[in-house]
PDB file of C-alpha atoms in Angstrom:
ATOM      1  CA  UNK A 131      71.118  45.400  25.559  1.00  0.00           C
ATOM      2  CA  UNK A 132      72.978  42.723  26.943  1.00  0.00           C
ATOM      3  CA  UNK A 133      73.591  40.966  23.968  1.00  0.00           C
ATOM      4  CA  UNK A 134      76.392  38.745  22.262  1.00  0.00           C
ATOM      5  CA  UNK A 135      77.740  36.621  19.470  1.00  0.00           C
ATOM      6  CA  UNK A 136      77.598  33.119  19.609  1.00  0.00           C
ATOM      7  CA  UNK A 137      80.902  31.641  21.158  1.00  0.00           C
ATOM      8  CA  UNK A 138      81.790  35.186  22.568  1.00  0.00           C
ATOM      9  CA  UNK A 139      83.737  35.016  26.012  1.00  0.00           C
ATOM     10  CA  UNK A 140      81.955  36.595  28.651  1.00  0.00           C
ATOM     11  CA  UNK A 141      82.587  36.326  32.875  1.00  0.00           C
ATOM     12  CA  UNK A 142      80.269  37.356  35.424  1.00  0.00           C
ATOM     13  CA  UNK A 143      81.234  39.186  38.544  1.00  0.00           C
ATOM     14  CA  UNK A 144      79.290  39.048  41.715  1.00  0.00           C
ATOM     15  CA  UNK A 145      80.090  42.800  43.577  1.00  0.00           C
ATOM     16  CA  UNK A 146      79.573  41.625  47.211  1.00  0.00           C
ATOM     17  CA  UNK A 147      80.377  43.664  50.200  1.00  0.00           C
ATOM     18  CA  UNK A 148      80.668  41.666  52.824  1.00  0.00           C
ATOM     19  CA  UNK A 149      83.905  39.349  52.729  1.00  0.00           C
ATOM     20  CA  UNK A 150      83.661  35.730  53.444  1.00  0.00           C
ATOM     21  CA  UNK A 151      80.218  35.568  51.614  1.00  0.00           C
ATOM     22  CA  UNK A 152      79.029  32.365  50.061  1.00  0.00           C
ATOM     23  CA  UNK A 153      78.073  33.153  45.882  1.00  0.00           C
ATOM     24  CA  UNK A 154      76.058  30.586  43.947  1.00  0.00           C
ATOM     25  CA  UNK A 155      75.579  31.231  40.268  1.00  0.00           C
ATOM     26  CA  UNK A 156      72.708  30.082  38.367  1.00  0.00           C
ATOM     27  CA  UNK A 157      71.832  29.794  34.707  1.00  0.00           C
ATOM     28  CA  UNK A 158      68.351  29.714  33.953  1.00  0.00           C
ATOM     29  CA  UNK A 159      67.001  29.272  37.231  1.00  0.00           C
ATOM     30  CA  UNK A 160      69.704  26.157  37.576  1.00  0.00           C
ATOM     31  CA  UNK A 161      72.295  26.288  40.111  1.00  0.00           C
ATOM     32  CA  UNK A 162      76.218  25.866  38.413  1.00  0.00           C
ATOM     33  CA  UNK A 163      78.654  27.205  40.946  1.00  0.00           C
ATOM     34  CA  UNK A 164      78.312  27.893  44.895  1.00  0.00           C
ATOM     35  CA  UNK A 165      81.566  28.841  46.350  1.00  0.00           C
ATOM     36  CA  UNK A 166      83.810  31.687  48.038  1.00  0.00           C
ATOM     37  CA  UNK A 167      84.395  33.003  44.212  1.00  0.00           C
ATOM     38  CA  UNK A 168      83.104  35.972  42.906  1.00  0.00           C
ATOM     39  CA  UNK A 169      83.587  35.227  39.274  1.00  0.00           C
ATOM     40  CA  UNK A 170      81.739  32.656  37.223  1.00  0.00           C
ATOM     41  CA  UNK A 171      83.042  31.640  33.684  1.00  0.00           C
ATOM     42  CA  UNK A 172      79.992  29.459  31.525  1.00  0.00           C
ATOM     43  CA  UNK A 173      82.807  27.902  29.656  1.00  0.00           C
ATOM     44  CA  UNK A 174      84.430  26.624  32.816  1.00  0.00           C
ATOM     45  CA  UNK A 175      81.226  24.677  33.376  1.00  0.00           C
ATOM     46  CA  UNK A 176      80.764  23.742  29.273  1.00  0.00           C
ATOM     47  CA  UNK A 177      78.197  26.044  29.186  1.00  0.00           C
ATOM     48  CA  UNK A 178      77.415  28.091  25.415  1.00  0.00           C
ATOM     49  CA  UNK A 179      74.877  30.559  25.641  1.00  0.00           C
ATOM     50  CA  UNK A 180      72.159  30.537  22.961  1.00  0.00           C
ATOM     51  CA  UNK A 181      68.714  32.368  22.802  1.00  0.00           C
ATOM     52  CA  UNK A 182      67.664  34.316  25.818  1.00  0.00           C
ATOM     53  CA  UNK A 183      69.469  33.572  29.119  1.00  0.00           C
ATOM     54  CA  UNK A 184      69.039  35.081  32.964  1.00  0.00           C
ATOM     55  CA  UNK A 185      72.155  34.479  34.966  1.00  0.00           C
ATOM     56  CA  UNK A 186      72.070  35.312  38.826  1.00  0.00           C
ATOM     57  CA  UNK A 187      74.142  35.072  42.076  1.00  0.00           C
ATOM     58  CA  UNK A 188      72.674  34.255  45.389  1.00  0.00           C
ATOM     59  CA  UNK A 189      74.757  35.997  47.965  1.00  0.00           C
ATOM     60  CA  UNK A 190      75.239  33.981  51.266  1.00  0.00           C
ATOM     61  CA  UNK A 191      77.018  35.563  54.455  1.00  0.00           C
ATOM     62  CA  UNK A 192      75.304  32.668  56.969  1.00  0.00           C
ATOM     63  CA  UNK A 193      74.457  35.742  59.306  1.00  0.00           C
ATOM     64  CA  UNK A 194      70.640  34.965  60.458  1.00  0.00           C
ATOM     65  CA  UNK A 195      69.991  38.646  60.529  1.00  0.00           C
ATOM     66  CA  UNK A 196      71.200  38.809  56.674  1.00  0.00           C
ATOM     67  CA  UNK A 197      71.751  35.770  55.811  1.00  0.00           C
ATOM     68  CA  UNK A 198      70.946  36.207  51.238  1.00  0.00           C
ATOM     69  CA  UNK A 199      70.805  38.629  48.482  1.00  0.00           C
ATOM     70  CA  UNK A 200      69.976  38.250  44.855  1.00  0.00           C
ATOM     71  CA  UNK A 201      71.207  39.900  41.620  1.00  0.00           C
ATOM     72  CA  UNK A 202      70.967  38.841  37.985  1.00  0.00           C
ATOM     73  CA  UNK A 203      71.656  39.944  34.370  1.00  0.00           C
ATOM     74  CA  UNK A 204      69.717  38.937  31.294  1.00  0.00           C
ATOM     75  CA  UNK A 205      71.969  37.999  28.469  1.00  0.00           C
ATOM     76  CA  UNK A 206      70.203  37.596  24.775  1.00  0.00           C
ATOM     77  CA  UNK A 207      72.843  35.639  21.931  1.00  0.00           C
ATOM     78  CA  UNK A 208      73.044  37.203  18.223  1.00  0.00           C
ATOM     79  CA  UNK A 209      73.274  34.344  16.734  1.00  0.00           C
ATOM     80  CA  UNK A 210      74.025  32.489  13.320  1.00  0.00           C
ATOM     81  CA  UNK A 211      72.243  29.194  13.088  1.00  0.00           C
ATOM     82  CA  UNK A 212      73.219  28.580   9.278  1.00  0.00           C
ATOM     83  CA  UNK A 213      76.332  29.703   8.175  1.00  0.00           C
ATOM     84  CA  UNK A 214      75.693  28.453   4.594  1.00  0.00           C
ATOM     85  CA  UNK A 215      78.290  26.485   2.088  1.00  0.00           C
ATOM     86  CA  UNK A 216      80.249  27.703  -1.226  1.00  0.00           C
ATOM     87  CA  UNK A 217      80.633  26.028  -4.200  1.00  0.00           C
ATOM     88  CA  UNK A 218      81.619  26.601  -7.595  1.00  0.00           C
ATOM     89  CA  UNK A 219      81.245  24.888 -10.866  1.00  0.00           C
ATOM     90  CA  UNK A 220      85.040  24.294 -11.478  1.00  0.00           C
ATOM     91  CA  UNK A 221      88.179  24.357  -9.567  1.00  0.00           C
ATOM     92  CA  UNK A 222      90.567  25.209 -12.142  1.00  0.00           C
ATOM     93  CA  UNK A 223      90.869  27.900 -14.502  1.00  0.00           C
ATOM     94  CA  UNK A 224      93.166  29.117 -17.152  1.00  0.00           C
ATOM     95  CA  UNK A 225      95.618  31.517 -16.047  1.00  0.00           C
ATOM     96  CA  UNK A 226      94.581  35.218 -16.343  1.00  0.00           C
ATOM     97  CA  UNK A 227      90.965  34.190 -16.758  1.00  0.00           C
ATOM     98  CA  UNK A 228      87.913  34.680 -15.301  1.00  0.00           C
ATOM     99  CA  UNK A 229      86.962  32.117 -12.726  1.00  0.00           C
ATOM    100  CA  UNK A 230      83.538  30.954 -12.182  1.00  0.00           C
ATOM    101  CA  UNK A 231      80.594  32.107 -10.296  1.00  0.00           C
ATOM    102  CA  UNK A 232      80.638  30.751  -6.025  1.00  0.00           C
ATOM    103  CA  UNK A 233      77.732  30.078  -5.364  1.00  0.00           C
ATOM    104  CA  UNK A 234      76.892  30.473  -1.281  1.00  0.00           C
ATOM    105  CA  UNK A 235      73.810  29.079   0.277  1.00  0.00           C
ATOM    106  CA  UNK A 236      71.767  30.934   2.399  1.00  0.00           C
ATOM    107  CA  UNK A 237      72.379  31.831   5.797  1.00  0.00           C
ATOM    108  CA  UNK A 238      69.778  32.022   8.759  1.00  0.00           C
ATOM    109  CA  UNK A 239      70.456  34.547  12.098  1.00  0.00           C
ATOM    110  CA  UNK A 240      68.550  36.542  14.746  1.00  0.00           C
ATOM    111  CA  UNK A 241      69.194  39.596  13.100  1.00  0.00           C
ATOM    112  CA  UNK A 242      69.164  40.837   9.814  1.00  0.00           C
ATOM    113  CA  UNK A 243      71.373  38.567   7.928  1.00  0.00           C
ATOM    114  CA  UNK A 244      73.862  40.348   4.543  1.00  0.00           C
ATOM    115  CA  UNK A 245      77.023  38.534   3.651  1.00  0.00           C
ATOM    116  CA  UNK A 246      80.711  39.962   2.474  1.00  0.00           C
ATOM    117  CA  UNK A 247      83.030  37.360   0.382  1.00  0.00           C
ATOM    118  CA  UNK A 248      86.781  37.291   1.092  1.00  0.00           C
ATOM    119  CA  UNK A 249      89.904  35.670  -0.531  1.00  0.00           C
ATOM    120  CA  UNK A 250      93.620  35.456   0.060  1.00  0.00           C
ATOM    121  CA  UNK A 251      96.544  34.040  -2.434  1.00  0.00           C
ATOM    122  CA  UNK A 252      99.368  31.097  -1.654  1.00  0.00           C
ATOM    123  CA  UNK A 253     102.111  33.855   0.045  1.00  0.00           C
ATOM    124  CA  UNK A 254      99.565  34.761   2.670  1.00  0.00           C
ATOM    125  CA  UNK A 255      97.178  33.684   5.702  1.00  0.00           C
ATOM    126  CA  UNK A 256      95.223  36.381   5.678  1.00  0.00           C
ATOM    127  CA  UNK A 257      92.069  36.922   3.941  1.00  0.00           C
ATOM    128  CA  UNK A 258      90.741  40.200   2.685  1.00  0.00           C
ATOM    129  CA  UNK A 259      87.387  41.692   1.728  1.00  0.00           C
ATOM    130  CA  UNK A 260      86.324  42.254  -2.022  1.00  0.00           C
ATOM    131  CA  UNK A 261      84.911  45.032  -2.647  1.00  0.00           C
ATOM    132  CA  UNK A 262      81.546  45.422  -3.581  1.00  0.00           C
ATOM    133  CA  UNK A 263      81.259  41.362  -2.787  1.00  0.00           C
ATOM    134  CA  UNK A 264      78.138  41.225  -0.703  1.00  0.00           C
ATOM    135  CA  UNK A 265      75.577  39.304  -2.095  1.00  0.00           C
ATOM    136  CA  UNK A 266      74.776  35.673  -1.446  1.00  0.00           C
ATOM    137  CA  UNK A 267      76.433  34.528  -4.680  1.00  0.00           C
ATOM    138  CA  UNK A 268      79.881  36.022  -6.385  1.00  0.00           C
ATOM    139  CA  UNK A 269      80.509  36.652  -9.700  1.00  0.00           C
ATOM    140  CA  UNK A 270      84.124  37.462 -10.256  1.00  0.00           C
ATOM    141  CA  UNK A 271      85.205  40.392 -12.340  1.00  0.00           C
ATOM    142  CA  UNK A 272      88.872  40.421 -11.665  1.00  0.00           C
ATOM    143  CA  UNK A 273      91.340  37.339 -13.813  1.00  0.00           C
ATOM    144  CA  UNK A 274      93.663  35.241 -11.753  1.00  0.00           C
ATOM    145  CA  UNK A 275      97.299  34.786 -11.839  1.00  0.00           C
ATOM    146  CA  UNK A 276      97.765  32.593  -9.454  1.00  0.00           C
ATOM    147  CA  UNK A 277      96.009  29.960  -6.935  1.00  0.00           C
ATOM    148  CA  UNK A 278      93.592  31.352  -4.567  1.00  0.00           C
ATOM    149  CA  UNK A 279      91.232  30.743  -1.771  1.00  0.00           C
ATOM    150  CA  UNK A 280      87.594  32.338  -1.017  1.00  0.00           C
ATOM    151  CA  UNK A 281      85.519  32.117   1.929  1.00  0.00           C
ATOM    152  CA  UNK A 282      82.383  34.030   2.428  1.00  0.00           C
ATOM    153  CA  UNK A 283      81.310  35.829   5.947  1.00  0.00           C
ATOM    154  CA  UNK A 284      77.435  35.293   6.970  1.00  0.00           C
ATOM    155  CA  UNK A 285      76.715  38.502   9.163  1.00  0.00           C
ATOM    156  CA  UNK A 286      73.953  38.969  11.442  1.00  0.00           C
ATOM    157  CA  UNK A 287      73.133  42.864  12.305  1.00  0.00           C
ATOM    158  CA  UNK A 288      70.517  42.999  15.315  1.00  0.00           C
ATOM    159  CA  UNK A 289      70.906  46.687  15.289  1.00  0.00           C
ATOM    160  CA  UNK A 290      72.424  45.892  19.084  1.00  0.00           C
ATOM    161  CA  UNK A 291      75.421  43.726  18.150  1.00  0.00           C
ATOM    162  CA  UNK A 292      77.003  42.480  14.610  1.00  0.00           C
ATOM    163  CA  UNK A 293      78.211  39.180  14.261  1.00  0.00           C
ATOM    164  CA  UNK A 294      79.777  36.986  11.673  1.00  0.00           C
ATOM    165  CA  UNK A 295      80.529  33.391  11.199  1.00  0.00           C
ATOM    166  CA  UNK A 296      82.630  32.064   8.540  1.00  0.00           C
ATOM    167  CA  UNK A 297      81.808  29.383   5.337  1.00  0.00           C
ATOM    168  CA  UNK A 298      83.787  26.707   3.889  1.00  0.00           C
ATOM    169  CA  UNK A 299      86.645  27.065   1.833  1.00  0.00           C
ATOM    170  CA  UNK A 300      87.589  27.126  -1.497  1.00  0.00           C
ATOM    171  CA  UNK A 301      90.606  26.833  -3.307  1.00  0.00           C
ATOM    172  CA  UNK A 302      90.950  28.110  -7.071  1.00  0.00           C
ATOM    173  CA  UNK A 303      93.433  26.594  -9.072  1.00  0.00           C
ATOM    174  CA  UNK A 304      95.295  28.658 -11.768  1.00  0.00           C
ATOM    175  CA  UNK A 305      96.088  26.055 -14.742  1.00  0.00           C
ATOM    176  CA  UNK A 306      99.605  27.890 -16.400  1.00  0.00           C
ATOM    177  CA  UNK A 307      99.291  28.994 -19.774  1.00  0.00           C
ATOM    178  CA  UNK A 308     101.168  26.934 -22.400  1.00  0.00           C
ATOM    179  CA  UNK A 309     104.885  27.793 -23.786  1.00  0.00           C
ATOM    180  CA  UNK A 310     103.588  28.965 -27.600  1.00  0.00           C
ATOM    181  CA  UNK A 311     106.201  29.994 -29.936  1.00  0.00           C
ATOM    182  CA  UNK A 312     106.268  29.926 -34.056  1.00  0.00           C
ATOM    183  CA  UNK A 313     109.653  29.112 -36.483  1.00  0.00           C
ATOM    184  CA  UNK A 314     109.992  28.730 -39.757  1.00  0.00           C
ATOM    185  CA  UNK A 315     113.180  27.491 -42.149  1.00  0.00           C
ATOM    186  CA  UNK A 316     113.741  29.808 -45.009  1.00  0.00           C
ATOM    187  CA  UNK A 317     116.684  28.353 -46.962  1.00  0.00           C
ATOM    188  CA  UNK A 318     118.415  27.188 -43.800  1.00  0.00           C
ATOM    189  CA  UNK A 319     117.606  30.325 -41.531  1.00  0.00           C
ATOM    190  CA  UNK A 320     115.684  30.125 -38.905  1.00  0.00           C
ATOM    191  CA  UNK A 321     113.079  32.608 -38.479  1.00  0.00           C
ATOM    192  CA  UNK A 322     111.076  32.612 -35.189  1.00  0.00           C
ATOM    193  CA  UNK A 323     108.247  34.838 -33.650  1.00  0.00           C
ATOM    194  CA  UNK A 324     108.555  38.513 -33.748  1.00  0.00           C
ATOM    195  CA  UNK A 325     110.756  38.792 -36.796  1.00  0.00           C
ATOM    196  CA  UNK A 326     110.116  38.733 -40.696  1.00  0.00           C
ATOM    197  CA  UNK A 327     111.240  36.179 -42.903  1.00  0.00           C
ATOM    198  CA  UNK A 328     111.769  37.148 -46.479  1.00  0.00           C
ATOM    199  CA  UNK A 329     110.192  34.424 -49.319  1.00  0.00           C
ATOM    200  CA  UNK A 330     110.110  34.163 -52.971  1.00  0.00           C
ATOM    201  CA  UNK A 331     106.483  34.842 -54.283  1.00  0.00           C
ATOM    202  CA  UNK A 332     105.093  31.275 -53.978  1.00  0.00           C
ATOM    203  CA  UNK A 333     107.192  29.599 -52.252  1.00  0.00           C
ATOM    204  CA  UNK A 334     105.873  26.340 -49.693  1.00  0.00           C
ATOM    205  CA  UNK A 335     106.461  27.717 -46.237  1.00  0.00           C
ATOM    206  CA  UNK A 336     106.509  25.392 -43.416  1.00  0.00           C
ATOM    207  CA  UNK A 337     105.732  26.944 -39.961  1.00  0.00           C
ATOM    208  CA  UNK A 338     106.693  25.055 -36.752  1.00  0.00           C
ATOM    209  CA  UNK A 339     105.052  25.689 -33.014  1.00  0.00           C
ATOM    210  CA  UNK A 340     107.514  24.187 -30.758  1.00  0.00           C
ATOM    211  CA  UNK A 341     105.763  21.129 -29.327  1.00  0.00           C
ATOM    212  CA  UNK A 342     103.655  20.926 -25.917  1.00  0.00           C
ATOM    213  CA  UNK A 343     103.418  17.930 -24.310  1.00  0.00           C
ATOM    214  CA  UNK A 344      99.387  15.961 -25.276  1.00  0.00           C
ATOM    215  CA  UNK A 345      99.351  19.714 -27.265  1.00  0.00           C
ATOM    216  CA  UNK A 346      97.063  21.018 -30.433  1.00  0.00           C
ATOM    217  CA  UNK A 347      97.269  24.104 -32.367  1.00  0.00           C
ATOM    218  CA  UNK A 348      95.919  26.717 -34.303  1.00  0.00           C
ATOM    219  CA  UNK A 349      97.684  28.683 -36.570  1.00  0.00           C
ATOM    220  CA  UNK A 350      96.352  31.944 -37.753  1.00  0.00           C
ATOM    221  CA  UNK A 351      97.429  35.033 -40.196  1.00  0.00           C
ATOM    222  CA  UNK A 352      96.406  38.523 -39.093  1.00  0.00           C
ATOM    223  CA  UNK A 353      94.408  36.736 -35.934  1.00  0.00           C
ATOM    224  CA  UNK A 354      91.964  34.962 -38.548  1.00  0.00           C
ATOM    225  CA  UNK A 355      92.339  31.114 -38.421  1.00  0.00           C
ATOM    226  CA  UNK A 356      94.146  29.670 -41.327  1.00  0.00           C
ATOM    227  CA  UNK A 357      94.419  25.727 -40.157  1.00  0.00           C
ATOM    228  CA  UNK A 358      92.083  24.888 -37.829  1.00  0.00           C
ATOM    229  CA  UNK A 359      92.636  23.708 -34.480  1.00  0.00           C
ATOM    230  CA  UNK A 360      94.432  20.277 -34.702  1.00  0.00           C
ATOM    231  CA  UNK A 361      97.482  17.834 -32.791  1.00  0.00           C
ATOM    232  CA  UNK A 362      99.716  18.432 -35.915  1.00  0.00           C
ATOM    233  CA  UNK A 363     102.543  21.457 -34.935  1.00  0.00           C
ATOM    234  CA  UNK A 364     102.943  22.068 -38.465  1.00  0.00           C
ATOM    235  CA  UNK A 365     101.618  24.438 -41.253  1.00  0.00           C
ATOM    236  CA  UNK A 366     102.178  24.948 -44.893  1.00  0.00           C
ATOM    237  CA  UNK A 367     101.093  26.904 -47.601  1.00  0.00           C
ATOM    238  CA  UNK A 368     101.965  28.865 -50.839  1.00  0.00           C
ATOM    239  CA  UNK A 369      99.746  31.391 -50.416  1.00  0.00           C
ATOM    240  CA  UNK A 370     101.481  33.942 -48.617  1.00  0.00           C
ATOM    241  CA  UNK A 371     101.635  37.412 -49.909  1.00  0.00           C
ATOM    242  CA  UNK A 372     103.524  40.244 -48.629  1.00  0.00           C
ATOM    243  CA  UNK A 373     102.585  41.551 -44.976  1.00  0.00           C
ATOM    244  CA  UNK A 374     100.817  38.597 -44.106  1.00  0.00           C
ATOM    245  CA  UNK A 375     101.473  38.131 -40.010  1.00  0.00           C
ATOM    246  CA  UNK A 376     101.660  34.140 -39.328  1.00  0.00           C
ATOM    247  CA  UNK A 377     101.025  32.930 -35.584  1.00  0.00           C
ATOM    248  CA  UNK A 378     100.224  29.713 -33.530  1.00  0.00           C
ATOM    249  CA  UNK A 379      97.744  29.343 -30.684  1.00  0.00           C
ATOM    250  CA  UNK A 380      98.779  26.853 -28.755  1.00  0.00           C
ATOM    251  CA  UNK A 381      96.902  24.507 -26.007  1.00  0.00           C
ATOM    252  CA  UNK A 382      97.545  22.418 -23.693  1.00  0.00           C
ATOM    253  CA  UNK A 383      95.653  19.667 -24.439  1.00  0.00           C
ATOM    254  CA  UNK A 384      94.751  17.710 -27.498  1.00  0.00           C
ATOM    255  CA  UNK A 385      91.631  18.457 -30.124  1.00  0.00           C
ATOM    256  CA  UNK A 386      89.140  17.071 -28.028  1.00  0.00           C
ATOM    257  CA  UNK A 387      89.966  19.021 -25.090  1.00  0.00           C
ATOM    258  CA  UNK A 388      87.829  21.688 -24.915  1.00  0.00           C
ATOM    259  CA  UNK A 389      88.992  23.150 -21.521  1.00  0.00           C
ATOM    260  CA  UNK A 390      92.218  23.535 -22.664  1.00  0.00           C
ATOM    261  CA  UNK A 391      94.302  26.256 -21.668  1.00  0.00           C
ATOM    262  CA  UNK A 392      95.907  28.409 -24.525  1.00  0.00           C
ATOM    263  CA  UNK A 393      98.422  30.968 -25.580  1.00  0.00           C
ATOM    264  CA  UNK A 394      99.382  32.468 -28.873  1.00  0.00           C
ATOM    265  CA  UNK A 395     103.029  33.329 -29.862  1.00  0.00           C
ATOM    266  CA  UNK A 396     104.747  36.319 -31.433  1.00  0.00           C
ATOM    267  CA  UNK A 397     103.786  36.703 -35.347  1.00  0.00           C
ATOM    268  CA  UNK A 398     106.541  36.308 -37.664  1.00  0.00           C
ATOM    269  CA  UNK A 399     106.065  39.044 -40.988  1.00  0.00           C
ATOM    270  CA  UNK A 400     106.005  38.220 -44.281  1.00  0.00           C
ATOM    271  CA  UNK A 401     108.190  39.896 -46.811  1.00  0.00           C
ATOM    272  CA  UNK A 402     107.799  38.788 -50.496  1.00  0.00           C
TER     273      UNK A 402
END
């Protein structure tokens, strides 16, 4: 069960008992190092272990009587030959939504291969397991806030040794959601979101979203869509009766835009 991860650090020690003995390692039935030293690094020699390997020592005191004695160690690698790449549809999304699917390709091993996604924000290095995130693709469940990067693990399980290798990374942008907030002039007081404004029964009302820069709006009363999406920041009608909750969804970008972020404002009430 002498068995490792690829790129693992591992030394070999020749236990001789007779000092001033000569040792000469050999990898694979190829001599590397003959010398007074009883340790032998691979990477010293720019040696990386893969598949099945026999490293042995030839011990060498020169005495005729005695003169050699052999020892070796069979070392098998666990290892990862396709790690696998993530991608995902797109790169941005709207703040406190859902992201898209990654999408991993699969990854080959020795052993029996399972996989466990990770992801870390901008104020830290470290990455972090998501729970219940161990299939080959991810589907998010959770909205983001802010930017953050994913990575996904590719584990091999031998049922000797577990090892891991890590994919490409991915950075998810987190597009800010748009200032939207709603006025309105009723003879020469201004009303704004979250209050009531009081109107004769009739009157032209004018409602104002405060502008977004390349911006279009929606305005709505009681959620349902009054004035359809459009680059105009104003709405007027007559038509308002008494409880009637006006509000503005704003975007930030123009009609055509359909992967514009948005954001709607406080209502302002209606009192006739």
């Amino acid at each position: 069960d002498n068995e490792i991860c690829s790129g693992d650090s591992i030394t070999f020690f020749a236990n001789g008992s007779i000092a001033g003995s000569t040792y000469t390692f050999f990898v694979n039935n190829i001599s590397i190092q003959s010398s007074s030293t009883q340790s032998f690094d691979p990477v010293d020699w720019g040696i990386a272990f893969t598949g099945i390997n026999e490293i042995a020592v030839e011990a060498s005191t020169g005495v005729a009587s005695c003169s050699t004695a052999m020892a070796s160690i069979t070392v098998q690698v666990n290892a990862i030959s396709t790690v696998g790449t993530i991608t995902t549809a797109s790169s941005t999304v709207c703040y406190n939504a859902l992201m898209p699917a990654l999408t991993g390709s699969p990854g080959t091993a020795s052993g029996t291969v399972s996989y466990q996604w990770q992801s870390r924000d901008q104020t830290t290095s470290l990455f972090i397991d998501i729970n219940l995130a161990t299939t080959q693709n991810y589907t998010p469940t959770s909205r983001l806030t802010t930017d953050t990067f994913f990575r996904r693990l590719t584990v091999s399980n031998t049922g000797t040794t577990t090892c891991d290798a890590l994919s490409n990374v991915i950075e998810i942008k987190v597009d800010p959601a748009p200032a939207a907030n709603i006025t309105t002039n009723i003879n020469g007081v201004v009303v704004a979101g979250g209050s009531t404004a009081t109107i004769c029964s009739g009157e032209e009302v004018a409602f104002i979203a405060t502008p977004v820069a390349g911006g279009s709006y929606t305005f709505t009363i009681g959620g349902a869509i009054v004035r359809a999406r459009a680059d105009s920041n104003v709405y007027t009608t007559t038509a308002l009766i008494a409880g009637d909750q006006v509000g503005v969804r704003v975007f930030n970008g123009l009609t055509g835009d359909t992967a514009a972020c948005s954001a709607d404002s406080a209502s302002i009430t209606i009192a006739v």
